[in-house]
PDB file of C-alpha atoms in Angstrom:
ATOM      1  CA  UNK A 229     150.659  71.329 112.317  1.00 60.00           C
ATOM      2  CA  UNK A 230     150.292  74.829 110.849  1.00 69.00           C
ATOM      3  CA  UNK A 231     150.795  78.029 112.817  1.00 88.00           C
ATOM      4  CA  UNK A 232     148.061  80.620 112.359  1.00 95.00           C
ATOM      5  CA  UNK A 233     147.765  83.721 114.502  1.00 96.00           C
ATOM      6  CA  UNK A 234     144.927  86.244 114.783  1.00 97.00           C
ATOM      7  CA  UNK A 235     144.843  89.662 116.293  1.00 96.00           C
ATOM      8  CA  UNK A 236     143.037  90.836 118.388  1.00 97.00           C
ATOM      9  CA  UNK A 237     142.100  87.762 120.431  1.00 96.00           C
ATOM     10  CA  UNK A 238     139.100  89.559 121.765  1.00 96.00           C
ATOM     11  CA  UNK A 239     137.498  92.960 121.707  1.00 97.00           C
ATOM     12  CA  UNK A 240     134.515  94.883 123.025  1.00 98.00           C
ATOM     13  CA  UNK A 241     133.185  97.469 120.545  1.00 97.00           C
ATOM     14  CA  UNK A 242     130.442 100.005 120.386  1.00 97.00           C
ATOM     15  CA  UNK A 243     127.696  99.683 117.750  1.00 97.00           C
ATOM     16  CA  UNK A 244     128.310 101.631 114.588  1.00 97.00           C
ATOM     17  CA  UNK A 245     132.054 101.264 114.776  1.00 97.00           C
ATOM     18  CA  UNK A 246     134.342  98.924 112.686  1.00 98.00           C
ATOM     19  CA  UNK A 247     136.921  96.328 113.694  1.00 98.00           C
ATOM     20  CA  UNK A 248     139.701  94.872 111.568  1.00 98.00           C
ATOM     21  CA  UNK A 249     140.852  91.406 112.406  1.00 98.00           C
ATOM     22  CA  UNK A 250     144.255  90.292 111.201  1.00 98.00           C
ATOM     23  CA  UNK A 251     145.283  86.717 110.300  1.00 97.00           C
ATOM     24  CA  UNK A 252     148.935  85.680 109.740  1.00 97.00           C
ATOM     25  CA  UNK A 253     150.087  82.209 108.680  1.00 95.00           C
ATOM     26  CA  UNK A 254     153.561  80.677 108.994  1.00 92.00           C
ATOM     27  CA  UNK A 255     154.121  79.773 105.350  1.00 90.00           C
ATOM     28  CA  UNK A 256     152.640  80.780 101.982  1.00 90.00           C
ATOM     29  CA  UNK A 257     149.225  79.535 101.230  1.00 89.00           C
ATOM     30  CA  UNK A 258     146.908  80.038  98.315  1.00 84.00           C
ATOM     31  CA  UNK A 259     143.516  79.828 100.064  1.00 87.00           C
ATOM     32  CA  UNK A 260     142.514  81.511 103.319  1.00 93.00           C
ATOM     33  CA  UNK A 261     139.032  81.510 104.737  1.00 95.00           C
ATOM     34  CA  UNK A 262     137.024  83.557 107.137  1.00 97.00           C
ATOM     35  CA  UNK A 263     134.309  82.047 109.298  1.00 97.00           C
ATOM     36  CA  UNK A 264     131.757  83.394 111.843  1.00 98.00           C
ATOM     37  CA  UNK A 265     130.584  81.452 114.836  1.00 97.00           C
ATOM     38  CA  UNK A 266     127.607  82.976 116.570  1.00 96.00           C
ATOM     39  CA  UNK A 267     127.059  82.121 120.203  1.00 94.00           C
ATOM     40  CA  UNK A 268     126.103  78.417 120.614  1.00 91.00           C
ATOM     41  CA  UNK A 269     126.234  77.825 116.881  1.00 94.00           C
ATOM     42  CA  UNK A 270     128.425  76.096 114.377  1.00 95.00           C
ATOM     43  CA  UNK A 271     130.808  77.727 111.960  1.00 96.00           C
ATOM     44  CA  UNK A 272     129.539  79.585 108.987  1.00 96.00           C
ATOM     45  CA  UNK A 273     131.837  80.484 106.086  1.00 96.00           C
ATOM     46  CA  UNK A 274     131.923  84.246 105.341  1.00 97.00           C
ATOM     47  CA  UNK A 275     134.263  84.290 102.333  1.00 96.00           C
ATOM     48  CA  UNK A 276     137.257  82.751 100.694  1.00 94.00           C
ATOM     49  CA  UNK A 277     140.250  85.015 100.230  1.00 93.00           C
ATOM     50  CA  UNK A 278     142.680  84.189  97.479  1.00 85.00           C
ATOM     51  CA  UNK A 279     145.781  86.325  96.947  1.00 82.00           C
ATOM     52  CA  UNK A 280     145.614  88.556  93.934  1.00 80.00           C
ATOM     53  CA  UNK A 281     141.829  88.376  93.458  1.00 82.00           C
ATOM     54  CA  UNK A 282     138.650  89.618  95.122  1.00 87.00           C
ATOM     55  CA  UNK A 283     137.313  87.627  97.932  1.00 92.00           C
ATOM     56  CA  UNK A 284     134.428  85.223  97.194  1.00 93.00           C
ATOM     57  CA  UNK A 285     131.564  85.792  99.549  1.00 96.00           C
ATOM     58  CA  UNK A 286     128.974  83.291 100.699  1.00 95.00           C
ATOM     59  CA  UNK A 287     125.257  83.848 100.479  1.00 94.00           C
ATOM     60  CA  UNK A 288     124.154  86.282 103.134  1.00 96.00           C
ATOM     61  CA  UNK A 289     127.548  88.046 103.449  1.00 97.00           C
ATOM     62  CA  UNK A 290     128.422  91.177 101.453  1.00 96.00           C
ATOM     63  CA  UNK A 291     131.620  93.010 100.825  1.00 96.00           C
ATOM     64  CA  UNK A 292     130.383  96.355 102.313  1.00 97.00           C
ATOM     65  CA  UNK A 293     129.762  94.708 105.634  1.00 97.00           C
ATOM     66  CA  UNK A 294     132.811  92.329 105.667  1.00 97.00           C
ATOM     67  CA  UNK A 295     135.587  93.801 103.485  1.00 96.00           C
ATOM     68  CA  UNK A 296     138.526  91.474 103.167  1.00 96.00           C
ATOM     69  CA  UNK A 297     142.075  92.077 102.124  1.00 94.00           C
ATOM     70  CA  UNK A 298     144.723  89.590 100.997  1.00 94.00           C
ATOM     71  CA  UNK A 299     147.821  91.583 100.207  1.00 92.00           C
ATOM     72  CA  UNK A 300     150.221  88.550 100.133  1.00 92.00           C
ATOM     73  CA  UNK A 301     150.390  84.853 100.541  1.00 92.00           C
ATOM     74  CA  UNK A 302     150.737  84.815 104.330  1.00 94.00           C
ATOM     75  CA  UNK A 303     148.341  87.559 105.555  1.00 95.00           C
ATOM     76  CA  UNK A 304     144.665  88.511 105.378  1.00 96.00           C
ATOM     77  CA  UNK A 305     142.297  90.917 107.182  1.00 97.00           C
ATOM     78  CA  UNK A 306     138.609  90.862 107.757  1.00 98.00           C
ATOM     79  CA  UNK A 307     136.839  94.064 108.732  1.00 98.00           C
ATOM     80  CA  UNK A 308     133.434  93.972 110.485  1.00 98.00           C
ATOM     81  CA  UNK A 309     131.809  97.310 109.493  1.00 98.00           C
ATOM     82  CA  UNK A 310     129.112  99.351 111.106  1.00 97.00           C
ATOM     83  CA  UNK A 311     128.780  96.749 113.923  1.00 97.00           C
ATOM     84  CA  UNK A 312     125.579  95.883 115.680  1.00 97.00           C
ATOM     85  CA  UNK A 313     125.056  93.505 118.676  1.00 97.00           C
ATOM     86  CA  UNK A 314     124.127  90.819 116.149  1.00 96.00           C
ATOM     87  CA  UNK A 315     127.758  90.826 115.044  1.00 97.00           C
ATOM     88  CA  UNK A 316     128.890  89.524 118.449  1.00 97.00           C
ATOM     89  CA  UNK A 317     130.620  86.233 117.494  1.00 97.00           C
ATOM     90  CA  UNK A 318     133.849  84.410 117.266  1.00 97.00           C
ATOM     91  CA  UNK A 319     135.601  85.169 113.993  1.00 98.00           C
ATOM     92  CA  UNK A 320     138.000  82.563 112.755  1.00 97.00           C
ATOM     93  CA  UNK A 321     140.426  82.496 109.912  1.00 97.00           C
ATOM     94  CA  UNK A 322     141.716  79.258 108.364  1.00 95.00           C
ATOM     95  CA  UNK A 323     144.131  78.203 105.706  1.00 93.00           C
ATOM     96  CA  UNK A 324     144.672  75.219 103.557  1.00 86.00           C
ATOM     97  CA  UNK A 325     147.983  74.000 102.202  1.00 77.00           C
ATOM     98  CA  UNK A 326     148.138  71.643  99.264  1.00 68.00           C
ATOM     99  CA  UNK A 327     151.154  69.807 100.607  1.00 63.00           C
ATOM    100  CA  UNK A 328     149.277  69.263 103.863  1.00 60.00           C
ATOM    101  CA  UNK A 329     146.375  67.577 102.111  1.00 65.00           C
ATOM    102  CA  UNK A 330     142.960  69.104 102.169  1.00 75.00           C
ATOM    103  CA  UNK A 331     142.885  69.882 105.835  1.00 86.00           C
ATOM    104  CA  UNK A 332     141.953  73.402 106.923  1.00 90.00           C
ATOM    105  CA  UNK A 333     143.856  74.656 109.942  1.00 93.00           C
ATOM    106  CA  UNK A 334     142.376  77.379 112.053  1.00 95.00           C
ATOM    107  CA  UNK A 335     143.604  80.361 113.893  1.00 94.00           C
ATOM    108  CA  UNK A 336     142.763  80.850 117.601  1.00 95.00           C
ATOM    109  CA  UNK A 337     139.805  83.058 116.816  1.00 96.00           C
ATOM    110  CA  UNK A 338     138.702  86.556 117.675  1.00 97.00           C
ATOM    111  CA  UNK A 339     135.954  86.974 120.271  1.00 96.00           C
ATOM    112  CA  UNK A 340     133.925  90.057 119.405  1.00 97.00           C
ATOM    113  CA  UNK A 341     131.354  91.590 121.669  1.00 97.00           C
ATOM    114  CA  UNK A 342     129.329  94.566 120.322  1.00 97.00           C
ATOM    115  CA  UNK A 343     127.494  96.652 122.800  1.00 97.00           C
TER     116      UNK A 343
ATOM    117  CA  UNK B1443     124.809  69.667  98.457  1.00 77.00           C
ATOM    118  CA  UNK B1444     126.445  67.946 101.399  1.00 84.00           C
ATOM    119  CA  UNK B1445     125.022  67.769 104.899  1.00 93.00           C
ATOM    120  CA  UNK B1446     126.519  66.825 108.270  1.00 96.00           C
ATOM    121  CA  UNK B1447     124.334  65.677 111.130  1.00 96.00           C
ATOM    122  CA  UNK B1448     125.337  65.604 114.758  1.00 97.00           C
ATOM    123  CA  UNK B1449     122.284  64.874 116.942  1.00 93.00           C
ATOM    124  CA  UNK B1450     123.748  64.056 120.328  1.00 89.00           C
ATOM    125  CA  UNK B1451     122.932  67.117 122.519  1.00 81.00           C
ATOM    126  CA  UNK B1452     125.667  66.511 125.022  1.00 91.00           C
ATOM    127  CA  UNK B1453     127.824  63.647 126.188  1.00 94.00           C
ATOM    128  CA  UNK B1454     129.274  62.740 129.498  1.00 96.00           C
ATOM    129  CA  UNK B1455     132.066  60.252 130.062  1.00 97.00           C
ATOM    130  CA  UNK B1456     134.079  59.180 133.054  1.00 97.00           C
ATOM    131  CA  UNK B1457     137.796  59.936 133.032  1.00 97.00           C
ATOM    132  CA  UNK B1458     139.838  57.111 131.458  1.00 97.00           C
ATOM    133  CA  UNK B1459     136.888  55.539 129.716  1.00 97.00           C
ATOM    134  CA  UNK B1460     136.206  55.553 125.905  1.00 98.00           C
ATOM    135  CA  UNK B1461     133.523  57.634 124.267  1.00 97.00           C
ATOM    136  CA  UNK B1462     131.987  57.716 120.759  1.00 97.00           C
ATOM    137  CA  UNK B1463     130.724  60.876 119.211  1.00 98.00           C
ATOM    138  CA  UNK B1464     128.299  60.274 116.374  1.00 97.00           C
ATOM    139  CA  UNK B1465     128.314  61.930 112.922  1.00 98.00           C
ATOM    140  CA  UNK B1466     126.311  61.057 109.838  1.00 98.00           C
ATOM    141  CA  UNK B1467     126.696  62.729 106.438  1.00 97.00           C
ATOM    142  CA  UNK B1468     124.929  62.977 103.217  1.00 95.00           C
ATOM    143  CA  UNK B1469     126.413  63.490  99.741  1.00 93.00           C
ATOM    144  CA  UNK B1470     126.023  62.041  96.267  1.00 91.00           C
ATOM    145  CA  UNK B1471     129.700  62.722  95.408  1.00 91.00           C
ATOM    146  CA  UNK B1472     131.941  59.597  95.596  1.00 92.00           C
ATOM    147  CA  UNK B1473     135.068  61.532  96.583  1.00 91.00           C
ATOM    148  CA  UNK B1474     135.112  63.398  99.770  1.00 93.00           C
ATOM    149  CA  UNK B1475     136.958  63.925 103.131  1.00 93.00           C
ATOM    150  CA  UNK B1476     135.657  63.784 106.607  1.00 95.00           C
ATOM    151  CA  UNK B1477     137.165  65.780 109.451  1.00 95.00           C
ATOM    152  CA  UNK B1478     136.803  66.186 113.258  1.00 97.00           C
ATOM    153  CA  UNK B1479     137.744  69.283 115.053  1.00 97.00           C
ATOM    154  CA  UNK B1480     137.799  70.052 118.757  1.00 98.00           C
ATOM    155  CA  UNK B1481     136.856  73.442 120.153  1.00 97.00           C
ATOM    156  CA  UNK B1482     137.731  74.039 123.836  1.00 96.00           C
ATOM    157  CA  UNK B1483     136.185  76.917 125.715  1.00 93.00           C
ATOM    158  CA  UNK B1484     139.110  79.192 124.478  1.00 91.00           C
ATOM    159  CA  UNK B1485     137.444  79.127 121.074  1.00 92.00           C
ATOM    160  CA  UNK B1486     140.233  77.800 118.924  1.00 93.00           C
ATOM    161  CA  UNK B1487     139.426  75.069 116.386  1.00 95.00           C
ATOM    162  CA  UNK B1488     141.862  72.171 116.685  1.00 95.00           C
ATOM    163  CA  UNK B1489     142.111  69.596 113.891  1.00 94.00           C
ATOM    164  CA  UNK B1490     141.971  66.036 115.213  1.00 96.00           C
ATOM    165  CA  UNK B1491     141.584  63.503 112.427  1.00 95.00           C
ATOM    166  CA  UNK B1492     140.849  63.061 108.711  1.00 94.00           C
ATOM    167  CA  UNK B1493     139.290  60.218 106.715  1.00 94.00           C
ATOM    168  CA  UNK B1494     139.171  60.071 103.009  1.00 92.00           C
ATOM    169  CA  UNK B1495     136.270  58.390 101.293  1.00 93.00           C
ATOM    170  CA  UNK B1496     138.521  55.946  99.472  1.00 93.00           C
ATOM    171  CA  UNK B1497     140.720  55.166 102.453  1.00 91.00           C
ATOM    172  CA  UNK B1498     140.641  51.403 103.056  1.00 89.00           C
ATOM    173  CA  UNK B1499     141.342  51.615 106.798  1.00 93.00           C
ATOM    174  CA  UNK B1500     139.854  53.686 109.539  1.00 95.00           C
ATOM    175  CA  UNK B1501     142.006  56.741 110.463  1.00 95.00           C
ATOM    176  CA  UNK B1502     143.698  56.863 113.832  1.00 96.00           C
ATOM    177  CA  UNK B1503     145.684  59.623 115.534  1.00 95.00           C
ATOM    178  CA  UNK B1504     146.910  58.785 119.026  1.00 97.00           C
ATOM    179  CA  UNK B1505     143.813  58.404 121.261  1.00 98.00           C
ATOM    180  CA  UNK B1506     141.494  59.406 118.400  1.00 98.00           C
ATOM    181  CA  UNK B1507     140.075  57.031 115.890  1.00 97.00           C
ATOM    182  CA  UNK B1508     137.430  57.381 113.299  1.00 97.00           C
ATOM    183  CA  UNK B1509     134.836  54.617 112.846  1.00 96.00           C
ATOM    184  CA  UNK B1510     134.099  55.041 109.115  1.00 96.00           C
ATOM    185  CA  UNK B1511     131.064  53.088 107.781  1.00 96.00           C
ATOM    186  CA  UNK B1512     130.728  54.200 104.265  1.00 95.00           C
ATOM    187  CA  UNK B1513     127.525  52.316 103.441  1.00 94.00           C
ATOM    188  CA  UNK B1514     125.801  53.822 106.477  1.00 96.00           C
ATOM    189  CA  UNK B1515     127.372  57.221 105.782  1.00 96.00           C
ATOM    190  CA  UNK B1516     128.643  57.541 109.335  1.00 97.00           C
ATOM    191  CA  UNK B1517     131.985  58.839 110.606  1.00 97.00           C
ATOM    192  CA  UNK B1518     131.943  58.454 114.361  1.00 98.00           C
ATOM    193  CA  UNK B1519     134.821  59.724 116.470  1.00 98.00           C
ATOM    194  CA  UNK B1520     136.143  57.423 119.166  1.00 98.00           C
ATOM    195  CA  UNK B1521     138.145  58.895 121.996  1.00 98.00           C
ATOM    196  CA  UNK B1522     139.951  56.345 124.110  1.00 97.00           C
ATOM    197  CA  UNK B1523     141.077  56.836 127.688  1.00 96.00           C
ATOM    198  CA  UNK B1524     139.290  60.169 128.128  1.00 97.00           C
ATOM    199  CA  UNK B1525     141.098  62.958 129.906  1.00 97.00           C
ATOM    200  CA  UNK B1526     139.766  66.027 131.637  1.00 97.00           C
ATOM    201  CA  UNK B1527     141.205  68.138 128.919  1.00 97.00           C
ATOM    202  CA  UNK B1528     138.988  66.401 126.361  1.00 98.00           C
ATOM    203  CA  UNK B1529     136.042  68.441 127.661  1.00 98.00           C
ATOM    204  CA  UNK B1530     135.117  70.585 124.685  1.00 97.00           C
ATOM    205  CA  UNK B1531     132.815  70.980 121.695  1.00 97.00           C
ATOM    206  CA  UNK B1532     133.524  68.525 118.877  1.00 98.00           C
ATOM    207  CA  UNK B1533     132.608  69.287 115.233  1.00 98.00           C
ATOM    208  CA  UNK B1534     132.329  66.830 112.390  1.00 98.00           C
ATOM    209  CA  UNK B1535     132.959  68.363 108.964  1.00 96.00           C
ATOM    210  CA  UNK B1536     132.987  67.211 105.326  1.00 95.00           C
ATOM    211  CA  UNK B1537     134.454  68.497 102.118  1.00 92.00           C
ATOM    212  CA  UNK B1538     133.897  67.276  98.571  1.00 89.00           C
ATOM    213  CA  UNK B1539     137.277  66.654  96.947  1.00 84.00           C
ATOM    214  CA  UNK B1540     138.281  69.297  94.388  1.00 78.00           C
ATOM    215  CA  UNK B1541     139.218  72.898  93.991  1.00 69.00           C
ATOM    216  CA  UNK B1542     136.893  75.532  95.408  1.00 73.00           C
ATOM    217  CA  UNK B1543     135.117  73.015  97.546  1.00 79.00           C
ATOM    218  CA  UNK B1544     133.914  74.209 100.908  1.00 88.00           C
ATOM    219  CA  UNK B1545     134.083  72.695 104.311  1.00 92.00           C
ATOM    220  CA  UNK B1546     130.630  71.998 105.786  1.00 93.00           C
ATOM    221  CA  UNK B1547     130.294  71.654 109.573  1.00 96.00           C
ATOM    222  CA  UNK B1548     127.820  69.894 111.717  1.00 96.00           C
ATOM    223  CA  UNK B1549     126.216  71.563 114.739  1.00 96.00           C
ATOM    224  CA  UNK B1550     128.735  70.059 117.135  1.00 96.00           C
ATOM    225  CA  UNK B1551     128.523  67.904 120.263  1.00 96.00           C
ATOM    226  CA  UNK B1552     129.490  68.932 123.801  1.00 97.00           C
ATOM    227  CA  UNK B1553     131.630  66.422 125.602  1.00 98.00           C
ATOM    228  CA  UNK B1554     132.153  66.632 129.380  1.00 97.00           C
ATOM    229  CA  UNK B1555     134.717  64.407 131.066  1.00 97.00           C
ATOM    230  CA  UNK B1556     134.026  63.662 134.736  1.00 96.00           C
ATOM    231  CA  UNK B1557     136.842  63.050 137.100  1.00 95.00           C
TER     232      UNK B1557
END
């Protein structure tokens, strides 16, 4: 199975501040994804991050609120900007390797609480 | 657009017994993949099993098997010999085969294993 790490694993932040979440994968991958999981809910895709191009955002998510970087084939960051309590969620990154089929493997997640 | 339905609100099973978690899906595309993920209280998403729409046999991975009934559009997860560590949320997901296709998740099912 793939190895995907995320930092931080959890954080408590004040409203109006920003938090950057890092995602590192163990081998080069073309597609990385960022998801949000609000309390008691399922996963919702925020955006797809391909190396060398702008991230593709899903409906309801905008770059100003969730800027994403993908500087190389093993790393990505998601920033949650100008946070409000409604941003309290688990944020998960995932990656998909062609040689491993179409399965997406997930990182351990970042638990964010905004006060 | 594809849709995943998980309607069981919560499931309880006695340790060492088998349990079936239901999942139905809806798509008009003939080529797709079905996935099950486990999410323990720690928040990580753990890939369990994959079934392709053209696979002739039901997928199995250790104690996990997928009861794939294509005509009924169901992809139920069977866990044999339940263990206390199986207590978690379980998510069914689907993805249409092809580039830029997204993973769609169901709402999830809570499984509690009783000693």
